[in-house]
Structures are given as C-alpha cells and as structure tokens.
C-alpha cells in the first residue's frame, strides 16, 4: 500500500466526520490496521515527511561517539535496512511494521569534517532551560518511530550495540488521536489539550525552500534537527479559565481554529481586531510569536510528541534547513510568548540529519567516504 | 500562506469538517474504535479485571502523603468520578475514553490504621535490585490506564494537585498488539519478544480465591498490588540463539505455546520429557520457576507494561490477595529462574488496593471513616 492509497479519501473523511457528528461513533467493526512499511532508503531519510502522519510512538536516543564516524554510520544504515525489512533477528521476531529510524550527527562530528558545513554550529543557551551537562548536545541522534511501542526500544538496542557508542539520554513519547487539518494533513493534541505545530513546510515547494538542505554536496538531501525535551506545567495551565488557555496558544482549545477565525488549517490573521481595537490573536499568543512572518524566517517542520516520564511534557522535534529558523523563532518567543513560562527545557541538541542512503550510497558516505 | 489558502476550493469542505469535529476530540483521519468508558465505581476499583483487555497506555505514580488519609482519598475518589465522566475541565477537554484510575495505599498508612491488616507488610529486599531509597516503598499508588497516551498524565496532574501529596517517582509504559490466548483473553509481548503473564486468576472462582480480599471488612473487595520497575538487558538477550531465548521463558517465541506443547492458553506440562529424558520445559525456565504448583502458592494476576525510558524494560504489576503469593514466587525464581539475570529492578513497592467505591461509599471510607 503506498501513501496515496493510505491517504483518506474525501468520501472516507466525510463519512468519518458524519459519524463523529452522530455522537462520535466510529465504525465498530474496523479490523486492526497493519501499519504499512516505510522504505528506509531514498533521497531523504524516513521519519521526516514519511509517513505523512507520524506514527504514534517515538523514541529519541542521543549518544556520544568515540570512533571514526564513517564505518559506524555505514553499519547503522545496514542495520536500519535489515531491521525495517524484518530480516534481522535482533528485532526478536517483532514485526517491524512502520518502523522508521532517522540518524543525525552532532556539531562536533560535523566540525571534524568541515566547520563551514550546515550542522557545525551548536545551539546557544536559551531562557527557561534547566539542562544537565549530560543532556545538552551529543554526537549521534537516533529518532525511532513506529506504531508498536515495543519496536523502537528493541530496534534501538540493535543499533546501539556497537563499539564506540555511549548513550547519553533517551526519551520515549507518544501521540494520541490526530485531528484532521487539511487534505492528508493531521495534527495531534499536546498535554495542555491544544493542537499545535500545524503550520509548516507541507508542499514540495515549501519543503525544497525551507526543509531540505540543497547543498553543499555532502549534506544535500539532509536537514537540520532540533530536539528539546521540555516539561509542561500542566497543573498551573489547567487552573486557568479556558479563555485564558486559548489566549496562550491563540487557538480554540476544542477545534484548534485560530482566534482570528477561519478553519483549523488557516494561519492566524495577525491583524484581525475586535470592534474595540484589541487583537483577536493576543500579542503574546504562541501562534503569533512563533509565526514565520513575525519571526522573519523560514518555516520549520515540527514533529513533536507528548511524554509523561520523567514528567509531563513535550519532546519537541523540528526540522529546517537553517538553524537560524529555530533560533530566531525561539528569540521571538522569548520576547513575549505566553506559552514559554509553562515550559522548562531539560535536554537540548541540534543535529545534521544525514542525506538519504541506499545499498550503493551507505549512510554518511557523502560526509565520511570509506 | 497555508494550504487551505492555496486551495480555496477546499475551504467549505474543511470548514464543515472542522465544525463537525468540534464536538468530538477523537477525530482521526480514519474511523477508529472509540474506547468504551469503564465505570470507576462498584465492588472493586477499575483497572484490575476491567477492562478485560488492559488499555494500551499506563502511567504509575508513587507518592508520599503528609496529611490524614481519609479526606485525601475521598477527594481522589470524587475527582476520579468527574474525570472519567468527562465533567472535569482539569482534563483540558480531552475525552476521558476508557480511562481507569486504581488507587492503593502503602504499608505505612495501612499500619497507621491497623498493623494486622493485609497490606501492612512491606516487601523484603530481593536479588537483582538496584533501588534508590526514593524509589522503594511509598504511601500512595496511582495506576492510570487509557488508550489515549495524553489522558493518564493530564488526569494524574488533576489528582495530584492536592496539599500533602509529594510525588516520588512515575513511570509510563505501553503495550503493543495483543495475541489472542483464549476466549476473551489476550496477552501482549514484552521487550524480549515473548508473551508472558498469561497464567492467572481469570475465572470468577479463581479471582475469589486468589485475587480479591474477602476480609476483614475494611479491606474486603480490595487486593494487594506489587509494582516493580525493571530494566531488561535486551542486547544480551537478543544475542542468544532463538532456542536459548525460548529455554529462558519456556515458551515458543513466535506462538507463545509452552515448550511442552499444546496451545498458548495451556499451562506447561512440567513433567514432559524428551525421549532421552530431558525436560521439555527446562529446569530454569521462567514458566516453571514462576508456576503456582512449583511455588506452592496462589495465582497472581499480572498486568505488566513495557517501557523504554529511562531504559528498556518492564513495569511489572501484579495483583493477589496475599503478598506471600508474590514473595514466594520471587523466592522460587531466585533459586534458578533463567530470566532473572536479564533483569535489574530499579523501583519497587507494595500497596493495598482500596475496595471499590461509589457516591455513598467514598474511596477509602471503610478504612478511614470521616
């Protein structure tokens, strides 16, 4: 089954919506769906724009590397191919299903190749951070996603069992039901009850402009990841009236629609005002402070998951072809974003997501040729 | 610019769909089974034998209590009723779905009521444990389960926001697809790829005999929980040949059938031998060492979940009406169980699961009357 076949048709969507209207009763005789495999090879790595709707389970592992990266990355790519093909007994007989593994390398390794390359620059410290030294930075990022929560940790064990790899921290996280946003596009809620992370580079043209690195050659097809583990003060947020909660995000809590109106997929109308002159989307609303037009930067693809251990929060993941997109957005948020005071970031890193790979072009070989 | 603005022809459709979805947060891109609510009240608390197939997501929180338990427990019961009824905005608009909350109290609180009561005795230390003082024992257990991973942490925040409650540790965990075992009975795999925890008190007669406390009166309808967070050495286990893995559990990895044959629901035939006199279920197989007939104790209801943060492992949960059932089983395992060396227990506690409650009989009122 390819992605076009998996994309719900308008009729299926309307049928589902009609079912929802009739008391939210979905079909009760739906057979359990077997998740479609996601090819690990190609121009780009899997787990960024494929599958189109992110799998429900995520495991992020950040590690340090004490060996030359070339052989290590090539071996990782080989294992990713056998694990996702279901031909690697290190998966202990579990069906790989829709497992994706996305590999990035940290600034130290990128610098060792060329300090001018994208990905060589580290994240600056930011406000609302309480990060132990072990949980900042790192040489290797593994983002593992699947529908079956057992698959990412077992696959991670298979990938990490290599000399010269020392784990720093890991975080598993999940997604609940997705809301339909637009044709083929859905969004989950976060632990504050809101849908967020909707706006992003979703068309091929936007992805070419803001998501994928197009050069220099060793990184073309890759992208830049930012990962931040942040706890959320659910208790303090839940104590606010719903209208105050909505002012924090700039969206309606129940529908996800911007406070300036329209439909959920609409960006906010940042100029819209009440008859008495107040902004419909408040000055400190997250949807305003993080808006590309306010920041003056490109779009970032957000692919975050909710976590509840060691504390309720968000495993924030963003992908963009310029780290400046992220740092400028965070700087804009730090001036006034009403959401930030409910967050404490406890782990953080940026990683160059390697270009796609296949049997002929091993993972990492454009940067570290054999 | 966003996708809806680029494709104005979809606006009416999207608006209608968003409007329809507004009344129901479980909207998804495909029709999904809407989980049936589980009544929180009755003779027993929910989350033990109901729902019959445990929900896919679990969050366990262990806390200490510095106030008189009576009012605290009654308030917990009230909040459990409003949260599961969907009438508590502290759930931030999330649909409660099949949320269950199961409440237990630790030995210190039971002793404060009557040192002779079931639940007053603590767990003795055991082998293969590396437990920080903060992660051993505790006054209050909340076991929250749901199909939606967002619901347990938000519900936990609502329940824990009370004076005199101090969290010690928490652990979220999940289950993958369940294998059918017998009529109405299913079992998940663990992170070592095996189905386990199948044998237990599944008939009403067995549950009356081995699961539920029938007296003394203040605890009748309750049970005794054991919770242990254990990491599993997935890498070392995965390096074994499949036959050696199967010898550790005493079951086939793919089907879950005991090595003595039969079907998955069968208990092992512990006397079955090969023609040359070797046991089909090896002497050290987990299925033998933990078998009630080998232990000489009652059946325990196991309700464990797999975790991958902070390390891959198992959040072991068992329910039994006599702590001896658990301690004798662990003692039997410690003599020879081949599984134990792959485990390290990092948190542990036992709790008296309070009898069921309702509006007339507040949670905990049989032990701590107002």
Short mmCIF file of N, CA, C and O in Angstrom, two decimals, chain B residues 3 29 110 216 286 299 318 321 335 358 366 370:
data_model
loop_
_atom_site.label_atom_id
_atom_site.label_comp_id
_atom_site.label_asym_id
_atom_site.label_seq_id
_atom_site.Cartn_x
_atom_site.Cartn_y
_atom_site.Cartn_z
N UNK B 3 -1.98 25.87 3.43
CA UNK B 3 -2.50 25.04 2.34
C UNK B 3 -3.97 25.36 2.02
O UNK B 3 -4.37 25.28 0.87
N UNK B 29 -7.93 10.59 11.12
CA UNK B 29 -8.02 10.56 9.66
C UNK B 29 -8.71 9.30 9.18
O UNK B 29 -9.08 9.19 8.04
N UNK B 110 -1.38 1.81 55.96
CA UNK B 110 -2.17 0.67 56.43
C UNK B 110 -1.87 0.40 57.90
O UNK B 110 -2.78 0.20 58.72
N UNK B 216 -10.46 -8.76 56.39
CA UNK B 216 -11.55 -8.24 57.21
C UNK B 216 -12.32 -7.11 56.50
O UNK B 216 -11.86 -6.61 55.47
N UNK B 286 11.43 -19.71 33.01
CA UNK B 286 10.60 -18.80 33.82
C UNK B 286 9.21 -19.39 34.05
O UNK B 286 8.64 -19.28 35.14
N UNK B 299 -2.51 -18.01 42.61
CA UNK B 299 -2.27 -17.37 41.31
C UNK B 299 -2.18 -15.86 41.50
O UNK B 299 -2.90 -15.28 42.30
N UNK B 318 1.50 -6.76 39.63
CA UNK B 318 0.73 -7.97 39.94
C UNK B 318 -0.26 -7.66 41.04
O UNK B 318 -0.05 -6.77 41.86
N UNK B 321 -4.32 -11.62 46.57
CA UNK B 321 -4.89 -11.29 47.88
C UNK B 321 -3.98 -11.68 49.04
O UNK B 321 -4.37 -11.57 50.20
N UNK B 335 15.93 -19.04 43.05
CA UNK B 335 16.73 -20.27 43.13
C UNK B 335 17.29 -20.66 41.77
O UNK B 335 18.38 -21.21 41.68
N UNK B 358 -18.25 4.30 45.64
CA UNK B 358 -19.28 4.99 44.86
C UNK B 358 -19.68 6.25 45.63
O UNK B 358 -19.03 6.61 46.61
N UNK B 366 -13.96 2.87 54.15
CA UNK B 366 -14.04 1.69 55.02
C UNK B 366 -12.83 1.62 55.95
O UNK B 366 -12.89 1.03 57.02
N UNK B 370 -15.01 9.15 57.80
CA UNK B 370 -14.98 10.61 58.01
C UNK B 370 -15.29 10.94 59.47
O UNK B 370 -16.05 10.25 60.12
#
